[in-house]
Every structure is written in structure tokens, then in C-alpha cells.
Amino acid sequence: MAAAVHPLNRRSFLVTTGLAVGTAAALPAVAGPARAAARRSSGKLTADPFTLGVASGDPDHDGFVLWTRLALEPLAEDGLGGMPPRDVSVEWQVASDPRFRKIERRGVATARPESAHSVHVELNGLRPDRDYWYRFRAAGYVSPVGRARTAPRPDTFGPALAMAFVSCSQFEHGYFTAYRRLAEEHPDLVLHLGDYQYEYRADTYTIPGGNVRDHEGPETVTLANYRQRHAQYKSDPDLQAAHAAAPWLVVFDDHEVENNWAGWVPEASSDTPDPEEFQRRRAAAFQAYYENMPLRRSSVPNGPNIQIYRRVRWGRLANFHMLDTRQFRDDQACGDGYKECAAASDPSRSITGPRQERWLLDGFRRSAARWDIIGQQVFFAQRDNNAGPAKVTSMDAWDGYVASRERITRGWIEAGVRNPVVLTGDVHAHWASELKLDYDDPTGKTVGTELVCTSITSGGDGADSNPADHPFLKINPHLKFYNNQRGYVMTRIGKGEMRADFKTLSTVRTRDAEASIKATFVIEDRVPGLNQTYLRPYVSTMEARAQRDLGEETVRSETQRP
């Protein structure tokens, strides 16, 4: 297990390190264009530029990526963070202790205006399977401290891995308390499975009771729009805490560009319906995504294209196959939504594209890991919402690409993958399911497991319920769990089992809600499927039961967008 991190606030960090720094001026909530322009023209950093925090990502056995982005005025309308139009030298340090008594590596990176003054440092040559701490310094200002961790050596298992996974953080729908609670668990690794930020202008995507806070700026279409939106999210202290707590593996879903886009096809009601406009929008979104994430240089965008699917190895314990189910997919069948749709079974249709599919199947064949974990965006198992003979499923999920799902499932079976586990986001609710090759045969063999995390905030508070009351679980016996509250999933992965705690918060409308376990499931080595070891009791009034239709709630929450 990783050593516990002793958090330092900014004041204690500066005192204990003995570094002399300038006084950081408090930033206003919104920076006016005139003020941002004045700061840029001065050529000086007149305030703390580390307003967006720090992050690490994509760990290897001998290194990881370090990230920061300089911004004097995070919400500047031009997306440039109020920074002067010049290169800025940024020192970085990596230490083997949180107080930096023993600095292992140091260097200087250049934050350039054409990259929104973002910094990506790819490190290697570090020792495997241990914690490191890092920080940056620019113009006399020192960043917060972050913790990173290297993976075990490729020929060793290392200790059990504490891994959390999250998705769907709509800034307007609530406070990011779930990120804070995740950080307090000191995970070794965090997976973000998409919808890190949302594209909508204020008061467009609203929830019952009204949104808690507002997006700044218009719907994101231009590079300036996306940079500003990422900066608004990164300014949140709870999100910064989660990034600083552990290295992240990130993949995007749809809202990092636009709701339900597919390949080169924009949303039906898109602000950028013209193909060339949408291509420019994709390029802008991907550029801003790379600038704001701890990604390796292999993910530097090439115009409207980005290499985001990749494989990260955690010693002999686990392979993480991180997928891209947006950029290469065929358009959603039958006009999207929940449909009975024969085209969904067309064998020529793919959600990954042929090249990524071959890459994934080859990874299965080459794997010698104890656990093969597929980190991806949309629901993998079949979810039929019709109790009769019709099969009505979500065209935006793998149900809209049935043959693609079957090829990949058959691929891990034929490769003899020891423990296949699919991790999923997107649907704003906790789910757990057992995977089948043929979902129409409920007696068929279980061949894998899927764990689905709820949203950080998207959809608002939601509500607790008895999982057995959800009609989808009655129609689909391979579905084993459902909960519609906000939170995250915390896992512990060892050689003998993978344990998953589904964490929930009572509210995201106010700050500082506590997290608690709603359910715990265990997956045993070589035994695909779910063993429930805990379920928090649910108590409701008869009135609440009579007023709720969980099936309708699920369809509405997944399909209703502006």
C-alpha cells in the first residue's frame, strides 16, 4: 500500500521549505478583457500564475508526466489566462519526500503562449513502485505540491493497487465535493472516463431546483472558448485536490467536444452543423484537452485528430486498456436515443473503428497481466428497457454497436484473458453487471464484469433507492446493481481479488457532504462475475415509492439534453 500523504496547505509549504516567494494577489471571480490585456502587455507576472493547480498522469515503472498551466486571470475571454505573450521558464522539482528534503530530479520547462502556457514534463529514470512529490516555480511563485507514483517493475506485481475511477463533472450542477473525498482516500491511481467538462453556455443544461453555479462564456466552439472552460473547471479547489493526490489516466467522451458527437458527425442540433465547422471545432477541443491534461507527447493533437487510446501497464498486476469510443465510431443508429433498431446489429458497424479494435484484440493476446482493465466511456453490457418481446436499447452505448461488442468480448475469451473488467462512465449512475457473449441467453456463461461509476455532479443530487426496484434489473438479469446518487468508485486490486466500493454523497448542492459506501462488490481471480458483500439499507416512504419510476428516470437522464 502507498504511504499516507501528509497534506500541506500553501502557507505551511512555503514556511517549511524556506522559499522566498512573492505575495499572491487574490484573483477576482471574473477577469475583464481590459485587465487581462493590461497584464499581458506588462510582460511581468504580477500575481501567482499557478491558479489552475498541478497534475501528474500516465505513470510507468520509471516515470510519469507532470503538468501545470500558468494563468494570471483564469477566466480571461481570449482563453490565454491573462498571461503575457511570451515564453515563461518554469522550474520543476521531483522529491522522494513531501517536504522536498531529498530532491531526486529537477529541470526547466518552457511555457509557451501558443500552448496556453501549459507545461508537460515526461520523466523517466525514477525508481519503480514508490511515491514521489513534485512542484513548479515560475517568476518567484511556487505551485502547490502534487503526489505521483511510479508503477511496479514489469516483472513484479507490487502491492495491492488503490484505484479510483470517476466521470461526468458538470460544473453547473453541483460542487465537486466528490473529487475532494476521493483525494482524501489517497489513491495510487485515478481514471477519468470522460465528460471532464461540458460545452454548454449558462442556463442551457439545467436540473430540477436550478443550477448551483454557472458556466462562464458561450457554448464552447473556438479554441479560446475551450481554453476558458477548462480553466474554469481547473480553478475549482476540489478538482485541484484530486489531481494533486495521484496520477490520472484520462480519456474523453462527448462533452469535451459536443453532446453525442460521433466521428465526423456533430450533434443533430449542433452549433457547428457544417462538416468543416465541426472539423475546426474538434481541432480546437482536442488542442485545449491536451493543453489541460497530464498526457504524453504521443497524444499531441494533429489538427482534428488525437491519439488518446493507449495501454498503461501496472507491473504484472494489471493492464489498463484506455479506449476512445467517440473519434472513430460510426454514427448512432436509428437517430440515436433508446430505440428498437435492427441497424444496431449490423456487423459492419463499429464503436472503436477497425484499427483500434485490432490494437485492443492484440493487447488481449499479448497480455500476461492478472487483470485486464478496459477503461472506456459508455455502457458495455446490454440494457433492454422493454419487458416485452421488443428490444429497446441505447443507440449511444455499445448496444448500438452489437457486433463490435461481440467481437471484442469474443476476443478476450479466445485470448484467454484471465480477468477482464470493463470500467465505464457516462450514465450518471452507479451500475454493476456481469458480461455475456449472448445476452439473450440468461443462463449463458459469465465471461467478464462491468463496473459503472456515477457522475461527480452531472444530473444534480439524484436520490437513493433499493437497487432491486429498478425495472432494468428485472428485464436484464445480468445487471446486478443500480444507484442514482453522485460519487465515485474506489477499488483495491490485488492478486486474489478486486474489491469495488461504490461511494455516494447525499448532496452536491452544498459543499462538504460526506461520502459513504452504498455497496461493495468483489471479483475473485479467475471467477468472472460479482459477489456483493455489502449493501447500505434503503429506507423510503410509501409516497416516495409511488412517485418514482426508476426506468423512466434512467432514460430521461441519459437522453434529455438541450
Coordinates of C-alpha atoms in Angstrom, one line a residue:
M1 CA 0.0 0.0 0.0
A2 CA 1.2 3.5 -0.8
A3 CA 2.5 5.6 2.1
A4 CA 0.0 8.0 3.5
V5 CA 0.3 11.6 2.3
H6 CA 0.6 14.3 4.9
P7 CA -1.2 17.3 3.3
L8 CA 0.4 20.7 3.5
N9 CA -1.5 23.8 2.9
R10 CA 0.1 26.5 0.9
R11 CA 1.2 28.6 3.9
S12 CA 2.9 25.6 5.7
F13 CA 4.5 24.5 2.5
L14 CA 6.2 27.9 2.0
V15 CA 7.3 28.1 5.6
T16 CA 8.7 24.6 5.8
T17 CA 10.6 24.8 2.5
G18 CA 12.1 28.2 3.4
L19 CA 11.5 29.5 -0.1
A20 CA 11.1 33.3 -0.5
V21 CA 8.2 34.0 -2.8
G22 CA 6.1 37.0 -3.8
T23 CA 2.8 37.6 -2.3
A24 CA 0.0 36.1 -4.4
A25 CA -2.8 38.5 -5.1
A26 CA -6.4 37.3 -4.7
L27 CA -7.9 36.7 -8.1
P28 CA -11.4 38.1 -9.0
A29 CA -14.1 35.7 -9.9
V30 CA -14.2 37.0 -13.5
A31 CA -11.4 38.8 -15.3
G32 CA -12.4 41.7 -17.6
P33 CA -10.8 41.9 -21.1
A34 CA -9.1 45.2 -20.3
R35 CA -7.5 43.9 -17.1
A36 CA -6.3 40.7 -18.9
A37 CA -4.8 42.8 -21.8
A38 CA -3.0 45.1 -19.3
R39 CA -1.4 42.1 -17.6
R40 CA -0.2 40.6 -20.9
S41 CA 1.2 43.9 -22.1
S42 CA 3.2 44.5 -19.0
G43 CA 5.4 41.4 -19.7
K44 CA 5.6 40.6 -16.0
L45 CA 3.8 38.1 -13.8
T46 CA 2.2 40.4 -11.3
A47 CA 0.3 37.6 -9.4
D48 CA 0.5 33.9 -8.7
P49 CA 0.3 32.0 -12.1
F50 CA -0.4 28.6 -10.5
T51 CA -4.1 29.2 -10.3
L52 CA -5.0 26.0 -12.1
G53 CA -3.1 23.6 -9.9
V54 CA -0.8 20.8 -10.8
A55 CA -1.3 17.2 -12.1
S56 CA 0.5 14.0 -13.0
G57 CA -0.5 11.2 -15.3
D58 CA 0.2 8.2 -17.4
P59 CA 2.6 6.5 -14.9
D60 CA 5.2 4.0 -16.0
H61 CA 7.6 1.9 -13.8
D62 CA 10.3 4.6 -14.1
G63 CA 8.3 7.8 -14.5
F64 CA 5.2 9.8 -15.3
V65 CA 4.0 13.0 -16.8
L66 CA 4.0 16.3 -14.8
W67 CA 1.6 19.0 -15.8
T68 CA 0.7 22.6 -14.9
R69 CA -0.7 25.6 -16.8
L70 CA 0.1 29.2 -16.0
A71 CA -2.8 31.6 -15.7
L72 CA -3.0 35.0 -14.0
E73 CA -6.6 35.5 -15.0
P74 CA -8.1 32.0 -15.5
L75 CA -11.4 33.2 -17.0
A76 CA -10.0 35.7 -19.5
E77 CA -12.3 35.6 -22.5
D78 CA -9.5 35.0 -25.0
G79 CA -8.6 31.8 -23.2
L80 CA -5.0 32.9 -22.6
G81 CA -5.3 33.3 -18.9
G82 CA -4.1 36.9 -18.7
M83 CA -0.6 35.8 -19.5
P84 CA 2.0 37.9 -21.3
P85 CA 2.6 36.9 -25.0
R86 CA 6.0 35.4 -24.3
D87 CA 7.7 32.3 -23.2
V88 CA 8.0 31.7 -19.5
S89 CA 10.6 29.5 -17.9
V90 CA 9.1 27.1 -15.3
E91 CA 11.3 25.2 -12.9
W92 CA 10.2 21.7 -11.8
Q93 CA 11.3 19.5 -8.9
V94 CA 10.6 15.9 -8.0
A95 CA 11.4 14.7 -4.5
S96 CA 11.1 11.4 -2.6
D97 CA 9.5 13.2 0.4
P98 CA 6.6 15.7 0.7
R99 CA 8.8 18.4 2.3
F100 CA 11.4 18.2 -0.5
R101 CA 14.4 17.4 1.7
K102 CA 15.6 15.0 -0.9
I103 CA 15.2 16.3 -4.4
E104 CA 15.6 13.4 -6.9
R105 CA 15.2 15.3 -10.2
R106 CA 14.9 18.9 -11.3
G107 CA 14.8 20.8 -14.6
V108 CA 13.4 23.8 -16.5
A109 CA 10.5 23.6 -19.0
T110 CA 9.1 26.4 -21.2
A111 CA 5.5 27.5 -21.0
R112 CA 4.7 28.9 -24.5
P113 CA 1.8 31.2 -25.4
E114 CA 0.8 29.1 -28.4
S115 CA 0.1 26.2 -25.9
A116 CA -1.8 28.5 -23.5
H117 CA 1.3 28.4 -21.2
S118 CA 0.8 24.7 -20.4
V119 CA 3.7 22.6 -19.3
H120 CA 4.2 18.8 -19.9
V121 CA 7.3 17.2 -18.4
E122 CA 7.8 13.5 -19.3
L123 CA 10.0 11.9 -16.7
N124 CA 11.9 8.5 -16.7
G125 CA 14.8 7.1 -14.8
L126 CA 12.9 7.1 -11.5
R127 CA 12.6 4.1 -9.2
P128 CA 9.6 1.8 -9.6
D129 CA 6.7 1.3 -7.2
R130 CA 7.1 4.3 -5.0
D131 CA 5.6 7.8 -4.2
Y132 CA 7.2 11.0 -5.4
W133 CA 6.2 14.6 -4.8
Y134 CA 6.6 17.4 -7.3
R135 CA 6.2 21.2 -7.6
F136 CA 6.8 24.0 -10.1
R137 CA 8.3 27.5 -9.8
A138 CA 8.0 30.5 -12.1
A139 CA 8.8 34.2 -11.6
G140 CA 9.3 33.7 -7.9
Y141 CA 6.0 31.9 -7.3
V142 CA 5.8 28.3 -6.2
S143 CA 3.0 25.9 -7.1
P144 CA 1.1 23.6 -4.8
V145 CA 2.7 20.2 -4.2
G146 CA 1.4 17.1 -6.0
R147 CA 2.0 13.5 -5.4
A148 CA 2.7 11.0 -8.1
R149 CA 3.5 7.3 -8.1
T150 CA 5.5 5.0 -10.3
A151 CA 4.2 1.6 -11.3
P152 CA 5.9 -1.6 -10.2
R153 CA 8.6 -3.2 -12.4
P154 CA 7.1 -5.0 -15.4
D155 CA 8.2 -8.4 -13.9
T156 CA 6.6 -7.8 -10.4
F157 CA 3.1 -7.5 -9.0
G158 CA 3.9 -4.9 -6.4
P159 CA 1.4 -4.2 -3.5
A160 CA -2.4 -4.1 -4.0
L161 CA -3.4 -1.1 -6.1
A162 CA -5.8 1.5 -4.8
M163 CA -7.5 2.8 -7.9
A164 CA -10.5 5.2 -8.2
F165 CA -12.5 6.0 -11.2
V166 CA -14.8 8.9 -12.0
S167 CA -16.7 10.6 -14.8
C168 CA -19.1 13.4 -15.7
S169 CA -18.4 16.6 -13.7
Q170 CA -20.9 19.2 -14.9
F171 CA -19.7 22.4 -13.2
E172 CA -23.2 24.0 -13.0
H173 CA -24.9 21.0 -11.5
G174 CA -23.1 21.0 -8.1
Y175 CA -19.9 21.3 -6.2
F176 CA -17.0 19.0 -6.8
T177 CA -17.1 17.6 -3.3
A178 CA -16.7 14.0 -4.6
Y179 CA -13.3 14.9 -6.0
R180 CA -12.3 16.2 -2.6
R181 CA -13.5 12.9 -0.9
L182 CA -11.6 10.9 -3.5
A183 CA -8.4 12.8 -2.8
E184 CA -8.8 12.1 0.9
E185 CA -8.6 8.4 0.2
H186 CA -5.0 8.8 -1.1
P187 CA -5.5 6.5 -4.2
D188 CA -2.5 5.3 -6.1
L189 CA -4.2 5.9 -9.5
V190 CA -7.3 7.8 -10.7
L191 CA -9.1 7.0 -14.0
H192 CA -11.3 9.7 -15.5
L193 CA -13.6 8.1 -18.1
G194 CA -15.0 11.2 -19.8
D195 CA -17.1 14.3 -19.6
Y196 CA -14.4 16.1 -17.7
Q197 CA -16.0 19.4 -18.7
Y198 CA -19.2 20.4 -20.5
E199 CA -19.7 22.6 -23.5
Y200 CA -23.0 24.4 -22.7
R201 CA -23.4 28.1 -22.0
A202 CA -25.0 29.1 -18.7
D203 CA -28.7 28.1 -18.0
T204 CA -28.8 25.7 -21.0
Y205 CA -28.4 22.3 -19.3
T206 CA -30.5 22.8 -16.2
I207 CA -31.5 20.5 -13.4
P208 CA -34.6 20.5 -11.1
G209 CA -34.3 23.2 -8.5
G210 CA -31.9 25.2 -10.7
N211 CA -28.2 25.0 -11.3
V212 CA -25.9 25.6 -8.4
R213 CA -23.4 27.8 -10.3
D214 CA -22.9 29.0 -13.9
H215 CA -20.5 28.4 -16.8
E216 CA -18.6 31.4 -17.9
G217 CA -18.7 32.2 -21.6
P218 CA -20.7 31.0 -24.6
E219 CA -21.1 27.4 -25.7
T220 CA -17.6 26.1 -26.4
V221 CA -16.8 26.2 -30.2
T222 CA -13.5 28.0 -30.6
L223 CA -10.1 27.3 -29.1
A224 CA -10.5 30.4 -26.8
N225 CA -13.9 29.0 -25.6
Y226 CA -12.5 25.6 -24.7
R227 CA -9.4 27.0 -23.0
Q228 CA -11.6 29.3 -20.9
R229 CA -13.9 26.5 -20.0
H230 CA -11.1 24.1 -18.9
A231 CA -9.6 27.0 -16.9
Q232 CA -12.9 27.5 -15.1
Y233 CA -13.1 23.8 -14.1
K234 CA -9.4 23.6 -13.2
S235 CA -9.9 26.6 -10.9
D236 CA -12.1 24.5 -8.6
P237 CA -10.1 23.7 -5.4
D238 CA -11.7 20.2 -5.0
L239 CA -10.7 19.2 -8.6
Q240 CA -7.2 20.5 -7.9
A241 CA -7.0 18.4 -4.8
A242 CA -7.9 15.3 -6.7
H243 CA -5.3 16.0 -9.4
A244 CA -2.7 16.6 -6.8
A245 CA -3.4 13.4 -4.9
A246 CA -2.4 10.8 -7.5
P247 CA -1.5 10.3 -11.2
W248 CA -4.5 10.2 -13.6
L249 CA -5.3 8.2 -16.7
V250 CA -7.8 10.3 -18.7
V251 CA -9.9 9.7 -21.8
F252 CA -12.6 12.0 -23.2
D253 CA -16.3 11.2 -24.0
D254 CA -18.6 13.5 -25.9
H255 CA -19.0 16.7 -23.8
E256 CA -15.3 17.6 -24.1
V257 CA -16.3 18.4 -27.7
E258 CA -20.1 18.3 -28.1
N259 CA -23.0 16.2 -26.8
N260 CA -23.3 12.8 -28.6
W261 CA -20.9 13.6 -31.5
A262 CA -19.8 10.5 -33.5
G263 CA -16.7 10.5 -35.6
W264 CA -17.1 13.4 -38.1
V265 CA -20.8 13.8 -37.4
P266 CA -21.9 16.6 -35.0
E267 CA -24.9 16.5 -32.8
A268 CA -28.2 16.9 -34.6
S269 CA -28.8 20.4 -33.1
S270 CA -25.2 21.4 -33.3
D271 CA -23.9 25.0 -33.2
T272 CA -21.4 23.7 -35.8
P273 CA -23.5 21.7 -38.3
D274 CA -21.3 22.3 -41.3
P275 CA -18.7 19.5 -41.7
E276 CA -15.8 21.9 -42.0
E277 CA -17.0 23.9 -39.0
F278 CA -17.2 20.8 -36.9
Q279 CA -13.8 19.7 -38.0
R280 CA -12.4 23.0 -36.8
R281 CA -14.3 22.6 -33.5
R282 CA -12.9 19.1 -33.0
A283 CA -9.4 20.5 -33.6
A284 CA -10.0 23.3 -31.0
A285 CA -11.4 20.9 -28.4
F286 CA -8.6 18.4 -28.8
Q287 CA -5.9 21.2 -28.6
A288 CA -7.4 22.5 -25.3
Y289 CA -7.9 19.0 -24.0
Y290 CA -4.2 18.2 -24.4
E291 CA -3.1 21.5 -23.0
N292 CA -5.1 20.9 -19.8
M293 CA -4.4 17.2 -19.2
P294 CA -1.3 15.3 -18.0
L295 CA -0.8 13.4 -21.3
R296 CA 2.4 12.2 -23.0
R297 CA 3.6 13.8 -26.2
S298 CA 2.2 10.8 -28.1
S299 CA -1.2 12.5 -27.6
V300 CA -0.3 15.9 -29.1
P301 CA -3.2 16.6 -31.5
N302 CA -2.8 16.7 -35.2
G303 CA -5.5 19.2 -36.2
P304 CA -8.9 17.4 -35.6
N305 CA -7.2 14.1 -34.7
I306 CA -5.8 13.0 -31.4
Q307 CA -4.2 9.7 -30.2
I308 CA -6.0 9.0 -26.9
Y309 CA -6.4 5.3 -26.8
R310 CA -3.3 3.7 -25.2
R311 CA -2.2 1.0 -22.8
V312 CA -0.7 1.6 -19.4
R313 CA 0.9 -1.3 -17.6
W314 CA 0.9 -1.7 -13.8
G315 CA 3.6 -4.3 -13.3
R316 CA 2.2 -7.9 -13.7
L317 CA -0.9 -6.9 -11.7
A318 CA -2.9 -5.0 -14.4
N319 CA -3.0 -3.7 -17.9
F320 CA -5.1 -0.6 -18.4
H321 CA -6.5 -0.5 -22.0
M322 CA -7.8 3.1 -22.3
L323 CA -10.3 3.4 -25.2
D324 CA -11.6 6.1 -27.5
T325 CA -15.3 5.4 -28.3
R326 CA -16.0 8.7 -29.9
Q327 CA -13.5 9.7 -32.5
F328 CA -13.7 6.5 -34.7
R329 CA -17.3 5.4 -34.2
D330 CA -20.0 5.1 -36.8
D331 CA -22.9 7.5 -36.4
Q332 CA -25.5 6.4 -33.9
A333 CA -28.1 4.1 -35.5
C334 CA -31.8 5.0 -35.9
G335 CA -31.3 8.6 -35.0
D336 CA -29.8 8.0 -31.5
G337 CA -31.8 7.7 -28.3
Y338 CA -33.4 4.5 -26.9
K339 CA -34.7 2.6 -29.9
E340 CA -35.7 -0.8 -31.2
C341 CA -33.3 -0.8 -34.1
A342 CA -32.2 -3.6 -36.5
A343 CA -29.3 -1.5 -37.7
A344 CA -27.7 -1.7 -34.3
S345 CA -26.7 -5.3 -35.1
D346 CA -25.2 -4.5 -38.5
P347 CA -21.8 -6.3 -38.4
S348 CA -20.1 -3.5 -40.3
R349 CA -20.8 -1.0 -37.6
S350 CA -18.0 -0.2 -35.0
I351 CA -17.7 1.9 -31.9
T352 CA -13.9 1.8 -31.9
G353 CA -13.0 1.8 -35.6
P354 CA -11.1 -1.2 -37.1
R355 CA -7.6 0.0 -36.2
Q356 CA -8.4 0.5 -32.5
E357 CA -10.2 -2.8 -32.4
R358 CA -7.2 -4.7 -33.8
W359 CA -5.0 -2.9 -31.3
L360 CA -7.2 -4.0 -28.4
L361 CA -7.5 -7.6 -29.5
D362 CA -3.7 -7.7 -30.0
G363 CA -3.3 -6.4 -26.5
F364 CA -5.5 -9.2 -25.1
R365 CA -3.4 -11.8 -27.0
R366 CA -0.2 -10.4 -25.6
S367 CA -1.3 -9.8 -22.1
A368 CA 0.2 -11.7 -19.2
A369 CA -1.4 -9.5 -16.5
R370 CA -3.5 -10.7 -13.7
W371 CA -6.2 -8.2 -14.5
D372 CA -7.0 -6.7 -17.9
I373 CA -9.0 -3.5 -17.2
I374 CA -10.7 -1.7 -20.1
G375 CA -11.2 2.0 -19.2
Q376 CA -13.9 3.4 -21.5
Q377 CA -16.8 5.7 -21.8
V378 CA -20.3 4.2 -22.5
F379 CA -22.3 1.3 -21.1
F380 CA -20.9 -2.0 -22.4
A381 CA -23.5 -4.6 -21.2
Q382 CA -26.9 -4.9 -22.8
R383 CA -29.6 -2.9 -21.2
D384 CA -33.0 -3.6 -22.6
N385 CA -35.7 -1.3 -21.2
N386 CA -38.7 -3.2 -22.7
A387 CA -40.2 -6.0 -20.7
G388 CA -42.0 -7.4 -23.8
P389 CA -40.6 -9.0 -27.0
A390 CA -39.1 -5.8 -28.4
K391 CA -35.5 -4.9 -27.6
V392 CA -35.2 -1.2 -26.8
T393 CA -31.7 -0.1 -26.0
S394 CA -29.5 3.0 -26.1
M395 CA -28.0 3.7 -29.5
D396 CA -25.3 5.8 -28.0
A397 CA -23.9 2.9 -25.9
W398 CA -22.4 -0.4 -27.1
D399 CA -26.0 -1.6 -27.5
G400 CA -25.9 0.5 -30.7
Y401 CA -22.9 -1.4 -31.9
V402 CA -23.8 -5.0 -31.1
A403 CA -21.3 -6.7 -33.4
S404 CA -18.5 -4.5 -32.3
R405 CA -19.2 -5.6 -28.7
E406 CA -19.4 -9.2 -29.6
R407 CA -16.1 -9.2 -31.5
I408 CA -14.3 -7.6 -28.5
T409 CA -15.9 -9.9 -26.0
R410 CA -15.0 -13.0 -28.1
G411 CA -11.5 -11.6 -28.5
W412 CA -10.8 -11.7 -24.8
I413 CA -12.4 -15.1 -24.4
E414 CA -10.3 -16.6 -27.3
A415 CA -7.1 -14.8 -25.9
G416 CA -7.6 -16.5 -22.5
V417 CA -7.7 -13.2 -20.7
R418 CA -7.5 -14.1 -17.0
N419 CA -9.7 -11.4 -15.5
P420 CA -11.4 -9.0 -17.9
V421 CA -13.1 -6.0 -16.3
V422 CA -14.7 -3.1 -18.1
L423 CA -14.9 0.3 -16.3
T424 CA -17.5 2.8 -17.6
G425 CA -18.8 6.3 -17.0
D426 CA -21.4 8.4 -19.0
V427 CA -24.7 7.4 -17.5
H428 CA -24.7 9.5 -14.3
A429 CA -25.5 6.5 -12.0
H430 CA -23.7 3.6 -10.4
W431 CA -24.3 0.2 -12.1
A432 CA -22.6 -3.2 -11.9
S433 CA -23.2 -6.0 -14.3
E434 CA -21.9 -9.4 -15.4
L435 CA -20.9 -9.7 -19.1
K436 CA -22.1 -12.3 -21.5
L437 CA -21.3 -13.3 -25.0
D438 CA -25.0 -13.8 -25.7
Y439 CA -27.3 -11.6 -23.5
D440 CA -30.4 -13.2 -24.9
D441 CA -29.5 -16.4 -23.0
P442 CA -29.7 -15.5 -19.3
T443 CA -28.3 -19.0 -18.4
G444 CA -25.2 -18.4 -20.5
K445 CA -21.7 -18.3 -19.1
T446 CA -20.5 -15.0 -17.5
V447 CA -17.3 -14.0 -19.3
G448 CA -16.4 -10.7 -17.6
T449 CA -17.5 -7.9 -15.3
E450 CA -18.5 -4.3 -15.8
L451 CA -18.4 -1.6 -13.1
V452 CA -20.0 1.8 -13.9
C453 CA -19.4 4.9 -11.9
T454 CA -21.9 7.6 -11.3
S455 CA -21.2 11.3 -12.0
I456 CA -19.3 13.7 -9.9
T457 CA -22.1 16.2 -10.3
S458 CA -24.0 15.7 -13.6
G459 CA -27.7 15.4 -13.0
G460 CA -27.7 17.0 -9.6
D461 CA -28.3 15.2 -6.3
G462 CA -30.3 12.2 -7.6
A463 CA -31.8 10.0 -4.9
D464 CA -31.1 6.8 -3.1
S465 CA -33.2 3.7 -3.9
N466 CA -33.4 0.0 -3.5
P467 CA -31.4 -1.4 -6.5
A468 CA -33.9 -4.3 -6.8
D469 CA -36.7 -1.8 -7.6
H470 CA -35.1 -0.8 -10.9
P471 CA -37.0 -2.4 -13.8
F472 CA -33.9 -2.8 -15.9
L473 CA -32.5 -5.3 -13.3
K474 CA -35.7 -7.4 -13.7
I475 CA -35.6 -7.3 -17.5
N476 CA -31.8 -7.9 -17.7
P477 CA -30.8 -10.5 -15.0
H478 CA -27.1 -9.8 -15.7
L479 CA -27.5 -6.3 -14.3
K480 CA -26.8 -6.6 -10.5
F481 CA -26.7 -3.1 -9.1
Y482 CA -28.0 0.5 -9.6
N483 CA -27.8 3.7 -7.6
N484 CA -28.6 7.3 -8.7
Q485 CA -26.6 9.4 -6.3
R486 CA -23.4 11.3 -7.0
G487 CA -19.9 10.0 -6.1
Y488 CA -17.2 7.7 -7.4
V489 CA -15.9 4.1 -7.3
M490 CA -12.9 3.2 -5.1
T491 CA -11.2 -0.1 -5.9
R492 CA -8.5 -2.2 -4.4
I493 CA -6.9 -4.6 -6.9
G494 CA -4.8 -7.5 -5.5
K495 CA -3.6 -10.8 -6.9
G496 CA -6.5 -12.7 -5.5
E497 CA -9.4 -10.3 -5.9
M498 CA -10.6 -6.9 -7.0
R499 CA -12.9 -5.1 -4.5
A500 CA -15.1 -2.2 -5.6
D501 CA -16.7 0.3 -3.1
F502 CA -19.5 2.4 -4.7
K503 CA -19.2 5.7 -2.9
T504 CA -22.1 8.2 -2.8
L505 CA -22.8 11.7 -1.4
S506 CA -26.1 12.8 0.0
T507 CA -25.9 16.2 -1.9
V508 CA -23.8 18.2 -4.3
R509 CA -25.9 21.4 -3.9
T510 CA -23.9 22.4 -0.8
R511 CA -20.2 21.9 0.0
D512 CA -18.6 19.4 2.3
A513 CA -21.0 16.5 2.1
E514 CA -19.5 13.2 3.4
A515 CA -19.1 10.2 1.3
S516 CA -20.3 6.7 2.3
I517 CA -20.4 3.3 0.8
K518 CA -23.6 2.3 -0.9
A519 CA -22.5 -1.2 -2.0
T520 CA -19.3 -3.3 -2.2
F521 CA -18.6 -6.0 -4.7
V522 CA -15.8 -8.4 -5.0
I523 CA -14.5 -10.0 -8.2
E524 CA -12.4 -13.1 -7.5
D525 CA -9.4 -14.1 -9.5
R526 CA -10.4 -16.4 -12.4
V527 CA -14.1 -16.1 -11.4
P528 CA -15.8 -13.5 -13.6
G529 CA -18.9 -12.0 -12.1
L530 CA -19.9 -10.1 -9.0
N531 CA -20.0 -11.1 -5.3
Q532 CA -21.9 -8.5 -3.3
T533 CA -20.5 -8.2 0.2
Y534 CA -22.3 -5.1 1.4
L535 CA -25.4 -3.0 0.6
R536 CA -26.4 0.0 2.6
P537 CA -30.0 -0.3 3.7
Y538 CA -32.6 1.9 2.0
V539 CA -35.5 3.4 3.8
S540 CA -38.2 5.3 1.9
T541 CA -41.8 6.5 2.4
M542 CA -44.6 4.9 0.5
E543 CA -45.2 8.3 -1.1
A544 CA -41.7 8.4 -2.5
R545 CA -42.0 4.9 -3.8
A546 CA -45.3 5.7 -5.5
Q547 CA -44.0 8.8 -7.2
R548 CA -40.8 7.4 -8.8
D549 CA -40.4 5.4 -11.9
L550 CA -36.7 4.4 -12.0
G551 CA -36.9 3.2 -15.6
E552 CA -38.2 6.5 -16.9
E553 CA -35.7 8.4 -14.7
T554 CA -32.9 6.5 -16.3
V555 CA -34.0 7.0 -19.9
R556 CA -34.7 10.7 -19.2
S557 CA -31.4 11.4 -17.5
E558 CA -29.4 9.7 -20.3
T559 CA -31.3 11.3 -23.3
Q560 CA -32.6 14.7 -22.3
R561 CA -30.0 17.4 -23.3
P562 CA -30.5 20.9 -24.5

